[in-house]
Every structure is written in structure tokens, then in C-alpha cells.
Amino acid sequence: MRHLLRNLAVYAVAAWASLTLNFLIPRLMPGDPASIMFARFAGQLQPEAIDALRVAFGFTNEPLHQQYFTYVRHLLQGDLGISIAYFPAKVTDVIGTGLGWTLLLSGAAVIISFVLGTTLGVVAAWRRGGWLDSVMPPVLVFLGAFPYFWLAMVLLYTLGFVLGAFPLRHAYSDSLAPALSGEFILSVIQHLVLPASAIVIATLGGWMLSMRSAMVGVLAEDYITLANAKGLSQKRIMFHYAARNALLPNVTGFGMALGFVLSGSLLTEIVFSYPGQGYLLIQAVRNQDYPLMQGIFLTITLAVLGANLLVDILYVWLDPRTRTR
């Protein structure tokens, strides 16, 4: 508990630092969102409207510390401001439209890649010299060397455009409305296969090699020899003794990958026109939508911190040595 409380304090300081930087950086940049919005509607807004826009976007003439306290107060109320690109929609509403799709796409891809890659690494290390250990690592490393957006374009062209086996764009069919129906769910799965496969193929080799390397080191430990001498089943030794201890480095990587799920697989979402967080971030950058960029960056940062906290909790459960620190 002491270990977790100490780490929780560190994460709280990191969250405050990221929140403060998120507030300062747009205000240190030249111009402000109100000027951009005013220029976009040149000739359609009265000059006095720019002051109202500055108030709406949180860029007032108040002292910086007063703006900061106002920003924190609104943030604690769940108010991230108003989007420029999607004006007058709130940033929270805009982020909410892409959050579910990003969690579905990137979350599913990360979990599948982690579970499958880790399992392959365990089996490959346990049966060193077999076909799985000899063939799969170089093949997966070769595929992982390609950028995932390039793999996405290859899958889109071959399986989507040429063969017509999967849809080319969006998260579901344009002819359907979101609903808890079998037809809609099937459409979502069909649209999910290609972008998720691109991410899984690009990352699978890293998980497998990392787990295999850790397993090889663990299998040389004395407690594995003792477990064999006691006559324990090979399956129990492989998973309960070897894999559990070798899993720690992969758990750390999984926590980081899970945290960055909210950032979306940006380029993959663009290739497939998938309406997730990465696609929203590109739209925010193109339209100089500072409030939306702030909201997305803050969401990503807090997700990474939260994922790392969960990793620390998993470490305490997986590695009893951390409980004595």
C-alpha cells in the first residue's frame, strides 16, 4: 500500500504538470482561437464579437493566474471549452463522438496483439528450436518493419478494393443507423477487421520477441529446475512459474500501449476514414482548433497516467518483491 500511495502521489504531480502545460502552451503561441474564428467569418461578424469569442474560448484579458484558476474550475466541472472546427459544439461532445470508436479499434487491436504475441513468445521459448521459434520471429519482425499505415494501405487495396472482401471506409455502413441490432454489430465488425489487422500485424512481432527473451532468461532460474525436480506438470511450470515471472516487462509495455489507445492509430484511422480520436486530432490541427487539441492531449495524458497506475497495481500482484519496498 505504501508503494502504491507513493506512486499515486507521483502521478498526481505529473497530472498537475500536464494540466498546467496544457493551459500555458496555447497562450504562449501567437494569436488566439477567437482571432482565427473572426478571420474565418470575415465580413460576417461585428468587431465587438471578437471579445465575446475570446470569453467563450477562455482567452480573456484577465491576469494569467486568474485565467488558470478559471480553466481548472471549468476542467473540474468537465468543461473543456468550445471547439473551433465544430463550433458551437463543446470539446467534450466532439471528443465523445470519436472516443468510443478509438477504444473499439485501438483497444481491440492492442489487446489481441498483446495476448497473441505474448502467448506465441511463451510457446516459442518453451519449445526452442521448433518451427514456431525458427519461422515466426523473423517473419513477424519483417512485417513489423513496415509502417503500420503502409500495411493498412496494402490491406485496403488487396482485401478491400481488389477482392472486395471488406468495406473500404468508415466504422459502419452508411445505410445503417447506430443501434443494438445484429445487422449493425456485424457491419461494425466487418469495418473493424482491416484497420485492426494492420495494427496487430505491425505490433505482434514486438510482443512475441519481448516475451520470448524474458522467458529464456526465466527458464534458466533455479526455481524452474526445482519445479521440474518436484515433478510438477509441464503446463503448470510453463504458465504459473515461468510465464508469470517473465510477463513483467510485457505488462509495462502493455500499460503504455493501453494508455496511448486514446490517441488512436492516427494514420490508420485516416487511411480508412475511421472516425476516432486520431482522425479528430488531424481535423483539429488542420483547423487550428486549439481547444480541441488541448482536450485531446489532456485526455491522452491522463489515459497514459491511469494506465501506468494500473500497471503498478498489476506489478504488486505479479511480483511479491514490490510489496516489501
C-alpha positions as a LaTeX table, in Angstrom:
\begin{tabular}{lrrr}
\hline
Residue & $x$ (\AA) & $y$ (\AA) & $z$ (\AA) \\
\hline
Met1 & 0.00 & 0.00 & 0.00 \\
Arg2 & 2.89 & 2.36 & 0.79 \\
His3 & 4.38 & 1.65 & $-2.62$ \\
Leu4 & 1.09 & 2.40 & $-4.38$ \\
Leu5 & 0.44 & 5.58 & $-2.37$ \\
Arg6 & 3.92 & 6.88 & $-3.21$ \\
Asn7 & 3.36 & 6.24 & $-6.90$ \\
Leu8 & $-0.11$ & 7.77 & $-6.71$ \\
Ala9 & 1.45 & 10.99 & $-5.38$ \\
Val10 & 3.91 & 11.00 & $-8.30$ \\
Tyr11 & 1.09 & 10.52 & $-10.79$ \\
Ala12 & $-0.89$ & 13.34 & $-9.17$ \\
Val13 & 2.06 & 15.71 & $-9.61$ \\
Ala14 & 2.50 & 14.54 & $-13.22$ \\
Ala15 & $-1.21$ & 15.12 & $-13.91$ \\
Trp16 & $-1.00$ & 18.64 & $-12.47$ \\
Ala17 & 2.12 & 19.39 & $-14.57$ \\
Ser18 & 0.45 & 18.17 & $-17.77$ \\
Leu19 & $-2.69$ & 20.15 & $-16.97$ \\
Thr20 & $-0.62$ & 23.31 & $-16.42$ \\
Leu21 & 1.35 & 22.86 & $-19.64$ \\
Asn22 & $-1.89$ & 22.20 & $-21.46$ \\
Phe23 & $-3.09$ & 25.59 & $-20.22$ \\
Leu24 & 0.12 & 27.55 & $-20.91$ \\
Ile25 & 1.22 & 26.35 & $-24.36$ \\
Pro26 & $-1.74$ & 27.75 & $-26.39$ \\
Arg27 & $-1.45$ & 31.06 & $-24.52$ \\
Leu28 & 2.25 & 31.33 & $-25.34$ \\
Met29 & 1.54 & 30.90 & $-29.05$ \\
Pro30 & 0.87 & 33.95 & $-31.26$ \\
Gly31 & $-2.78$ & 34.78 & $-31.85$ \\
Asp32 & $-5.74$ & 33.06 & $-30.24$ \\
Pro33 & $-8.74$ & 30.94 & $-31.32$ \\
Ala34 & $-11.04$ & 33.98 & $-31.31$ \\
Ser35 & $-8.91$ & 35.75 & $-33.94$ \\
Ile36 & $-8.93$ & 32.61 & $-36.10$ \\
Met37 & $-12.71$ & 32.31 & $-35.82$ \\
Phe38 & $-13.16$ & 36.03 & $-36.54$ \\
Ala39 & $-10.95$ & 35.79 & $-39.65$ \\
Arg40 & $-12.88$ & 32.77 & $-40.89$ \\
Phe41 & $-16.12$ & 34.75 & $-40.80$ \\
Ala42 & $-14.57$ & 37.91 & $-42.23$ \\
Gly43 & $-17.29$ & 40.44 & $-43.04$ \\
Gln44 & $-19.98$ & 38.41 & $-41.28$ \\
Leu45 & $-19.20$ & 39.33 & $-37.65$ \\
Gln46 & $-19.20$ & 42.69 & $-35.96$ \\
Pro47 & $-15.82$ & 43.83 & $-34.49$ \\
Glu48 & $-17.17$ & 43.64 & $-30.92$ \\
Ala49 & $-17.95$ & 39.94 & $-31.45$ \\
Ile50 & $-14.27$ & 39.06 & $-31.06$ \\
Asp51 & $-14.41$ & 39.91 & $-27.34$ \\
Ala52 & $-17.34$ & 37.55 & $-26.86$ \\
Leu53 & $-15.44$ & 34.84 & $-28.74$ \\
Arg54 & $-12.37$ & 35.33 & $-26.52$ \\
Val55 & $-14.54$ & 34.88 & $-23.45$ \\
Ala56 & $-16.12$ & 31.74 & $-24.96$ \\
Phe57 & $-12.70$ & 30.22 & $-25.71$ \\
Gly58 & $-11.19$ & 31.26 & $-22.36$ \\
Phe59 & $-8.68$ & 33.74 & $-23.79$ \\
Thr60 & $-9.57$ & 36.91 & $-21.87$ \\
Asn61 & $-7.53$ & 39.91 & $-20.76$ \\
Glu62 & $-7.56$ & 38.79 & $-17.14$ \\
Pro63 & $-4.23$ & 38.15 & $-15.37$ \\
Leu64 & $-2.77$ & 34.75 & $-16.25$ \\
His65 & $-3.25$ & 33.29 & $-12.78$ \\
Gln66 & $-6.95$ & 34.19 & $-12.82$ \\
Gln67 & $-7.31$ & 32.56 & $-16.24$ \\
Tyr68 & $-5.57$ & 29.47 & $-14.84$ \\
Phe69 & $-7.94$ & 29.17 & $-11.87$ \\
Thr70 & $-10.92$ & 29.64 & $-14.20$ \\
Tyr71 & $-9.52$ & 26.95 & $-16.51$ \\
Val72 & $-9.05$ & 24.49 & $-13.61$ \\
Arg73 & $-12.53$ & 25.22 & $-12.25$ \\
His74 & $-14.12$ & 24.55 & $-15.64$ \\
Leu75 & $-11.98$ & 21.44 & $-16.07$ \\
Leu76 & $-13.16$ & 20.02 & $-12.75$ \\
Gln77 & $-16.72$ & 20.59 & $-13.98$ \\
Gly78 & $-15.96$ & 18.62 & $-17.16$ \\
Asp79 & $-15.91$ & 21.73 & $-19.35$ \\
Leu80 & $-13.04$ & 21.65 & $-21.87$ \\
Gly81 & $-14.25$ & 24.66 & $-23.85$ \\
Ile82 & $-15.82$ & 25.13 & $-27.28$ \\
Ser83 & $-14.41$ & 23.64 & $-30.47$ \\
Ile84 & $-13.46$ & 25.94 & $-33.34$ \\
Ala85 & $-13.69$ & 23.35 & $-36.12$ \\
Tyr86 & $-17.07$ & 22.12 & $-34.87$ \\
Phe87 & $-18.34$ & 25.44 & $-33.47$ \\
Pro88 & $-20.52$ & 25.81 & $-31.42$ \\
Ala89 & $-20.16$ & 22.21 & $-30.19$ \\
Lys90 & $-18.41$ & 21.61 & $-26.87$ \\
Val91 & $-14.99$ & 19.92 & $-26.92$ \\
Thr92 & $-16.28$ & 17.16 & $-24.62$ \\
Asp93 & $-19.09$ & 16.38 & $-27.07$ \\
Val94 & $-16.69$ & 16.31 & $-30.03$ \\
Ile95 & $-14.21$ & 14.05 & $-28.21$ \\
Gly96 & $-17.10$ & 11.83 & $-27.14$ \\
Thr97 & $-18.06$ & 11.17 & $-30.76$ \\
Gly98 & $-14.67$ & 9.62 & $-31.53$ \\
Leu99 & $-13.77$ & 8.13 & $-28.17$ \\
Gly100 & $-15.88$ & 5.00 & $-28.48$ \\
Trp101 & $-14.61$ & 4.18 & $-31.98$ \\
Thr102 & $-10.98$ & 4.66 & $-30.91$ \\
Leu103 & $-11.45$ & 2.44 & $-27.86$ \\
Leu104 & $-13.03$ & $-0.19$ & $-30.08$ \\
Leu105 & $-10.38$ & $-0.10$ & $-32.83$ \\
Ser106 & $-7.14$ & 0.53 & $-30.98$ \\
Gly107 & $-8.24$ & $-1.19$ & $-27.78$ \\
Ala108 & $-9.23$ & $-4.38$ & $-29.55$ \\
Ala109 & $-6.06$ & $-4.34$ & $-31.69$ \\
Val110 & $-3.74$ & $-3.77$ & $-28.70$ \\
Ile111 & $-5.38$ & $-6.48$ & $-26.59$ \\
Ile112 & $-5.39$ & $-9.03$ & $-29.43$ \\
Ser113 & $-1.78$ & $-8.24$ & $-30.33$ \\
Phe114 & $-0.62$ & $-8.42$ & $-26.70$ \\
Val115 & $-2.41$ & $-11.68$ & $-25.85$ \\
Leu116 & $-1.48$ & $-13.43$ & $-29.11$ \\
Gly117 & 2.12 & $-12.16$ & $-29.18$ \\
Thr118 & 2.73 & $-12.98$ & $-25.52$ \\
Thr119 & 1.31 & $-16.49$ & $-25.93$ \\
Leu120 & 3.44 & $-17.12$ & $-29.03$ \\
Gly121 & 6.51 & $-15.87$ & $-27.14$ \\
Val122 & 5.84 & $-18.25$ & $-24.25$ \\
Val123 & 5.40 & $-21.27$ & $-26.52$ \\
Ala124 & 8.38 & $-20.33$ & $-28.71$ \\
Ala125 & 10.70 & $-20.06$ & $-25.69$ \\
Trp126 & 9.37 & $-23.27$ & $-24.13$ \\
Arg127 & 9.91 & $-25.18$ & $-27.39$ \\
Arg128 & 13.16 & $-23.58$ & $-28.51$ \\
Gly129 & 14.39 & $-24.78$ & $-31.87$ \\
Gly130 & 10.93 & $-25.78$ & $-33.09$ \\
Trp131 & 9.24 & $-24.39$ & $-36.19$ \\
Leu132 & 7.42 & $-21.70$ & $-34.20$ \\
Asp133 & 10.70 & $-20.48$ & $-32.70$ \\
Ser134 & 12.52 & $-20.63$ & $-36.03$ \\
Val135 & 9.96 & $-19.31$ & $-38.50$ \\
Met136 & 7.61 & $-16.89$ & $-36.73$ \\
Pro137 & 10.10 & $-14.37$ & $-35.22$ \\
Pro138 & 11.83 & $-13.40$ & $-38.50$ \\
Val139 & 8.52 & $-13.29$ & $-40.38$ \\
Leu140 & 6.88 & $-11.07$ & $-37.76$ \\
Val141 & 9.96 & $-8.84$ & $-37.47$ \\
Phe142 & 9.95 & $-8.43$ & $-41.26$ \\
Leu143 & 6.26 & $-7.44$ & $-41.25$ \\
Gly144 & 6.75 & $-5.19$ & $-38.23$ \\
Ala145 & 9.49 & $-3.27$ & $-40.06$ \\
Phe146 & 6.89 & $-1.79$ & $-42.38$ \\
Pro147 & 4.98 & 1.29 & $-41.16$ \\
Tyr148 & 1.53 & 0.26 & $-39.99$ \\
Phe149 & $-0.16$ & 2.80 & $-42.26$ \\
Trp150 & 1.62 & 1.18 & $-45.25$ \\
Leu151 & 0.29 & $-2.20$ & $-44.16$ \\
Ala152 & $-3.11$ & $-0.56$ & $-43.81$ \\
Met153 & $-2.96$ & 0.69 & $-47.41$ \\
Val154 & $-1.87$ & $-2.76$ & $-48.66$ \\
Leu155 & $-4.74$ & $-4.47$ & $-46.83$ \\
Leu156 & $-7.16$ & $-1.81$ & $-48.02$ \\
Tyr157 & $-6.11$ & $-2.25$ & $-51.64$ \\
Thr158 & $-5.88$ & $-6.06$ & $-51.76$ \\
Leu159 & $-8.66$ & $-7.23$ & $-49.45$ \\
Gly160 & $-10.92$ & $-4.22$ & $-49.77$ \\
Phe161 & $-10.55$ & $-2.74$ & $-53.26$ \\
Val162 & $-9.38$ & $-5.74$ & $-55.37$ \\
Leu163 & $-11.11$ & $-8.66$ & $-53.66$ \\
Gly164 & $-13.99$ & $-6.69$ & $-52.12$ \\
Ala165 & $-13.91$ & $-8.89$ & $-49.03$ \\
Phe166 & $-14.18$ & $-6.00$ & $-46.56$ \\
Pro167 & $-15.55$ & $-2.43$ & $-46.58$ \\
Leu168 & $-13.23$ & 0.40 & $-47.62$ \\
Arg169 & $-14.11$ & 3.20 & $-45.22$ \\
His170 & $-15.96$ & 4.40 & $-42.10$ \\
Ala171 & $-16.91$ & 2.45 & $-38.98$ \\
Tyr172 & $-20.20$ & 1.03 & $-40.27$ \\
Ser173 & $-22.36$ & 1.03 & $-43.37$ \\
Asp174 & $-23.75$ & 4.40 & $-44.46$ \\
Ser175 & $-27.15$ & 2.81 & $-44.93$ \\
Leu176 & $-27.41$ & 1.86 & $-41.23$ \\
Ala177 & $-28.14$ & 3.91 & $-38.13$ \\
Pro178 & $-26.38$ & 3.06 & $-34.83$ \\
Ala179 & $-28.48$ & 0.52 & $-32.96$ \\
Leu180 & $-28.10$ & $-2.62$ & $-30.86$ \\
Ser181 & $-29.05$ & $-4.90$ & $-33.73$ \\
Gly182 & $-27.29$ & $-7.88$ & $-35.23$ \\
Glu183 & $-27.03$ & $-6.18$ & $-38.62$ \\
Phe184 & $-25.35$ & $-3.08$ & $-37.18$ \\
Ile185 & $-22.93$ & $-5.07$ & $-34.99$ \\
Leu186 & $-21.96$ & $-7.26$ & $-37.96$ \\
Ser187 & $-21.32$ & $-4.13$ & $-40.05$ \\
Val188 & $-19.11$ & $-2.66$ & $-37.29$ \\
Ile189 & $-17.07$ & $-5.90$ & $-37.10$ \\
Gln190 & $-16.64$ & $-6.01$ & $-40.89$ \\
His191 & $-15.40$ & $-2.41$ & $-40.94$ \\
Leu192 & $-13.11$ & $-3.14$ & $-37.97$ \\
Val193 & $-11.24$ & $-6.13$ & $-39.42$ \\
Leu194 & $-8.87$ & $-4.36$ & $-41.84$ \\
Pro195 & $-7.70$ & $-1.43$ & $-39.67$ \\
Ala196 & $-7.34$ & $-3.67$ & $-36.60$ \\
Ser197 & $-5.41$ & $-6.28$ & $-38.62$ \\
Ala198 & $-2.94$ & $-3.64$ & $-39.81$ \\
Ile199 & $-2.17$ & $-2.66$ & $-36.21$ \\
Val200 & $-1.97$ & $-6.28$ & $-35.00$ \\
Ile201 & 0.39 & $-7.36$ & $-37.82$ \\
Ala202 & 2.69 & $-4.37$ & $-37.21$ \\
Thr203 & 2.95 & $-4.90$ & $-33.43$ \\
Leu204 & 2.69 & $-8.68$ & $-32.98$ \\
Gly205 & 6.41 & $-9.35$ & $-33.51$ \\
Gly206 & 7.47 & $-6.94$ & $-30.77$ \\
Trp207 & 5.28 & $-8.62$ & $-28.16$ \\
Met208 & 6.44 & $-12.09$ & $-29.20$ \\
Leu209 & 10.18 & $-11.29$ & $-29.16$ \\
Ser210 & 9.94 & $-9.43$ & $-25.87$ \\
Met211 & 8.14 & $-12.31$ & $-24.17$ \\
Arg212 & 10.43 & $-14.93$ & $-25.71$ \\
Ser213 & 13.54 & $-13.10$ & $-24.50$ \\
Ala214 & 12.17 & $-12.77$ & $-20.97$ \\
Met215 & 11.08 & $-16.42$ & $-20.92$ \\
Val216 & 14.51 & $-17.68$ & $-21.98$ \\
Gly217 & 16.07 & $-15.85$ & $-19.02$ \\
Val218 & 13.47 & $-17.11$ & $-16.55$ \\
Leu219 & 13.78 & $-20.75$ & $-17.70$ \\
Ala220 & 17.41 & $-20.72$ & $-16.55$ \\
Glu221 & 16.45 & $-19.83$ & $-12.96$ \\
Asp222 & 16.87 & $-22.29$ & $-10.10$ \\
Tyr223 & 13.19 & $-22.31$ & $-9.13$ \\
Ile224 & 12.32 & $-23.69$ & $-12.59$ \\
Thr225 & 14.80 & $-26.52$ & $-12.06$ \\
Leu226 & 13.29 & $-27.14$ & $-8.61$ \\
Ala227 & 9.76 & $-27.20$ & $-10.05$ \\
Asn228 & 10.86 & $-29.82$ & $-12.59$ \\
Ala229 & 12.52 & $-31.85$ & $-9.85$ \\
Lys230 & 9.31 & $-31.82$ & $-7.81$ \\
Gly231 & 7.52 & $-33.43$ & $-10.76$ \\
Leu232 & 5.08 & $-30.62$ & $-11.44$ \\
Ser233 & 3.25 & $-30.74$ & $-14.76$ \\
Gln234 & 4.94 & $-29.02$ & $-17.69$ \\
Lys235 & 1.88 & $-26.85$ & $-18.31$ \\
Arg236 & 1.92 & $-25.61$ & $-14.70$ \\
Ile237 & 5.64 & $-24.85$ & $-14.84$ \\
Met238 & 5.35 & $-23.08$ & $-18.18$ \\
Phe239 & 2.48 & $-20.76$ & $-17.24$ \\
His240 & 2.44 & $-20.47$ & $-13.44$ \\
Tyr241 & 6.19 & $-20.37$ & $-12.77$ \\
Ala242 & 7.92 & $-19.24$ & $-15.96$ \\
Ala243 & 5.39 & $-17.12$ & $-17.87$ \\
Arg244 & 4.10 & $-15.29$ & $-14.81$ \\
Asn245 & 7.56 & $-14.01$ & $-13.89$ \\
Ala246 & 8.60 & $-13.34$ & $-17.49$ \\
Leu247 & 5.41 & $-11.35$ & $-18.08$ \\
Leu248 & 6.53 & $-8.25$ & $-16.12$ \\
Pro249 & 8.35 & $-6.42$ & $-18.98$ \\
Asn250 & 5.43 & $-7.06$ & $-21.32$ \\
Val251 & 2.96 & $-5.79$ & $-18.71$ \\
Thr252 & 4.87 & $-2.50$ & $-18.61$ \\
Gly253 & 4.75 & $-2.21$ & $-22.39$ \\
Phe254 & 1.08 & $-3.16$ & $-22.40$ \\
Gly255 & 0.31 & $-0.41$ & $-19.89$ \\
Met256 & 1.99 & 2.19 & $-22.09$ \\
Ala257 & 0.27 & 0.87 & $-25.22$ \\
Leu258 & $-3.08$ & 0.85 & $-23.45$ \\
Gly259 & $-2.56$ & 4.43 & $-22.34$ \\
Phe260 & $-1.90$ & 5.59 & $-25.86$ \\
Val261 & $-5.03$ & 3.83 & $-27.13$ \\
Leu262 & $-6.93$ & 7.12 & $-26.71$ \\
Ser263 & $-4.59$ & 8.85 & $-29.14$ \\
Gly264 & $-5.88$ & 6.45 & $-31.73$ \\
Ser265 & $-3.86$ & 4.89 & $-34.52$ \\
Leu266 & $-3.83$ & 8.21 & $-36.25$ \\
Leu267 & $-2.67$ & 7.31 & $-39.74$ \\
Thr268 & $-4.62$ & 4.07 & $-39.82$ \\
Glu269 & $-7.79$ & 5.98 & $-39.00$ \\
Ile270 & $-7.01$ & 8.41 & $-41.83$ \\
Val271 & $-6.40$ & 5.59 & $-44.34$ \\
Phe272 & $-9.75$ & 4.01 & $-43.50$ \\
Ser273 & $-11.56$ & 7.31 & $-42.72$ \\
Tyr274 & $-12.28$ & 5.76 & $-39.31$ \\
Pro275 & $-13.98$ & 8.36 & $-37.06$ \\
Gly276 & $-11.73$ & 8.03 & $-33.99$ \\
Gln277 & $-9.57$ & 10.29 & $-31.82$ \\
Gly278 & $-6.67$ & 10.31 & $-34.25$ \\
Tyr279 & $-8.93$ & 11.47 & $-37.06$ \\
Leu280 & $-10.32$ & 14.22 & $-34.80$ \\
Leu281 & $-6.79$ & 15.31 & $-33.89$ \\
Ile282 & $-5.88$ & 15.73 & $-37.56$ \\
Gln283 & $-9.01$ & 17.82 & $-38.10$ \\
Ala284 & $-8.13$ & 19.94 & $-35.07$ \\
Val285 & $-4.60$ & 20.58 & $-36.37$ \\
Arg286 & $-5.86$ & 21.44 & $-39.86$ \\
Asn287 & $-8.36$ & 23.92 & $-38.47$ \\
Gln288 & $-6.05$ & 25.27 & $-35.73$ \\
Asp289 & $-8.64$ & 24.18 & $-33.20$ \\
Tyr290 & $-6.63$ & 24.81 & $-30.01$ \\
Pro291 & $-9.41$ & 23.91 & $-27.52$ \\
Leu292 & $-9.97$ & 20.56 & $-29.24$ \\
Met293 & $-6.24$ & 19.86 & $-29.39$ \\
Gln294 & $-5.95$ & 20.74 & $-25.69$ \\
Gly295 & $-8.82$ & 18.41 & $-24.84$ \\
Ile296 & $-7.42$ & 15.50 & $-26.85$ \\
Phe297 & $-3.87$ & 15.94 & $-25.49$ \\
Leu298 & $-5.16$ & 16.12 & $-21.92$ \\
Thr299 & $-7.29$ & 13.02 & $-22.45$ \\
Ile300 & $-4.28$ & 11.12 & $-23.82$ \\
Thr301 & $-2.03$ & 12.25 & $-20.96$ \\
Leu302 & $-4.49$ & 11.25 & $-18.26$ \\
Ala303 & $-5.07$ & 7.91 & $-20.00$ \\
Val304 & $-1.32$ & 7.18 & $-20.02$ \\
Leu305 & $-1.01$ & 8.09 & $-16.32$ \\
Gly306 & $-4.04$ & 5.95 & $-15.46$ \\
Ala307 & $-2.68$ & 3.01 & $-17.45$ \\
Asn308 & 0.68 & 3.25 & $-15.68$ \\
Leu309 & $-1.07$ & 3.29 & $-12.31$ \\
Leu310 & $-2.90$ & 0.10 & $-13.27$ \\
Val311 & 0.47 & $-1.41$ & $-14.29$ \\
Asp312 & 1.87 & $-0.61$ & $-10.85$ \\
Ile313 & $-1.09$ & $-2.37$ & $-9.25$ \\
Leu314 & $-0.53$ & $-5.38$ & $-11.51$ \\
Tyr315 & 3.15 & $-5.40$ & $-10.57$ \\
Val316 & 2.27 & $-5.67$ & $-6.87$ \\
Trp317 & 0.10 & $-8.68$ & $-7.69$ \\
Leu318 & 2.54 & $-10.37$ & $-10.10$ \\
Asp319 & 5.79 & $-9.64$ & $-8.26$ \\
Pro320 & 5.62 & $-10.06$ & $-4.44$ \\
Arg321 & 9.04 & $-8.36$ & $-4.12$ \\
Thr322 & 7.43 & $-4.96$ & $-4.78$ \\
Arg323 & 5.29 & $-5.35$ & $-1.66$ \\
Thr324 & 8.35 & $-5.06$ & 0.58 \\
Arg325 & 9.65 & $-1.81$ & $-0.95$ \\
\hline
\end{tabular}
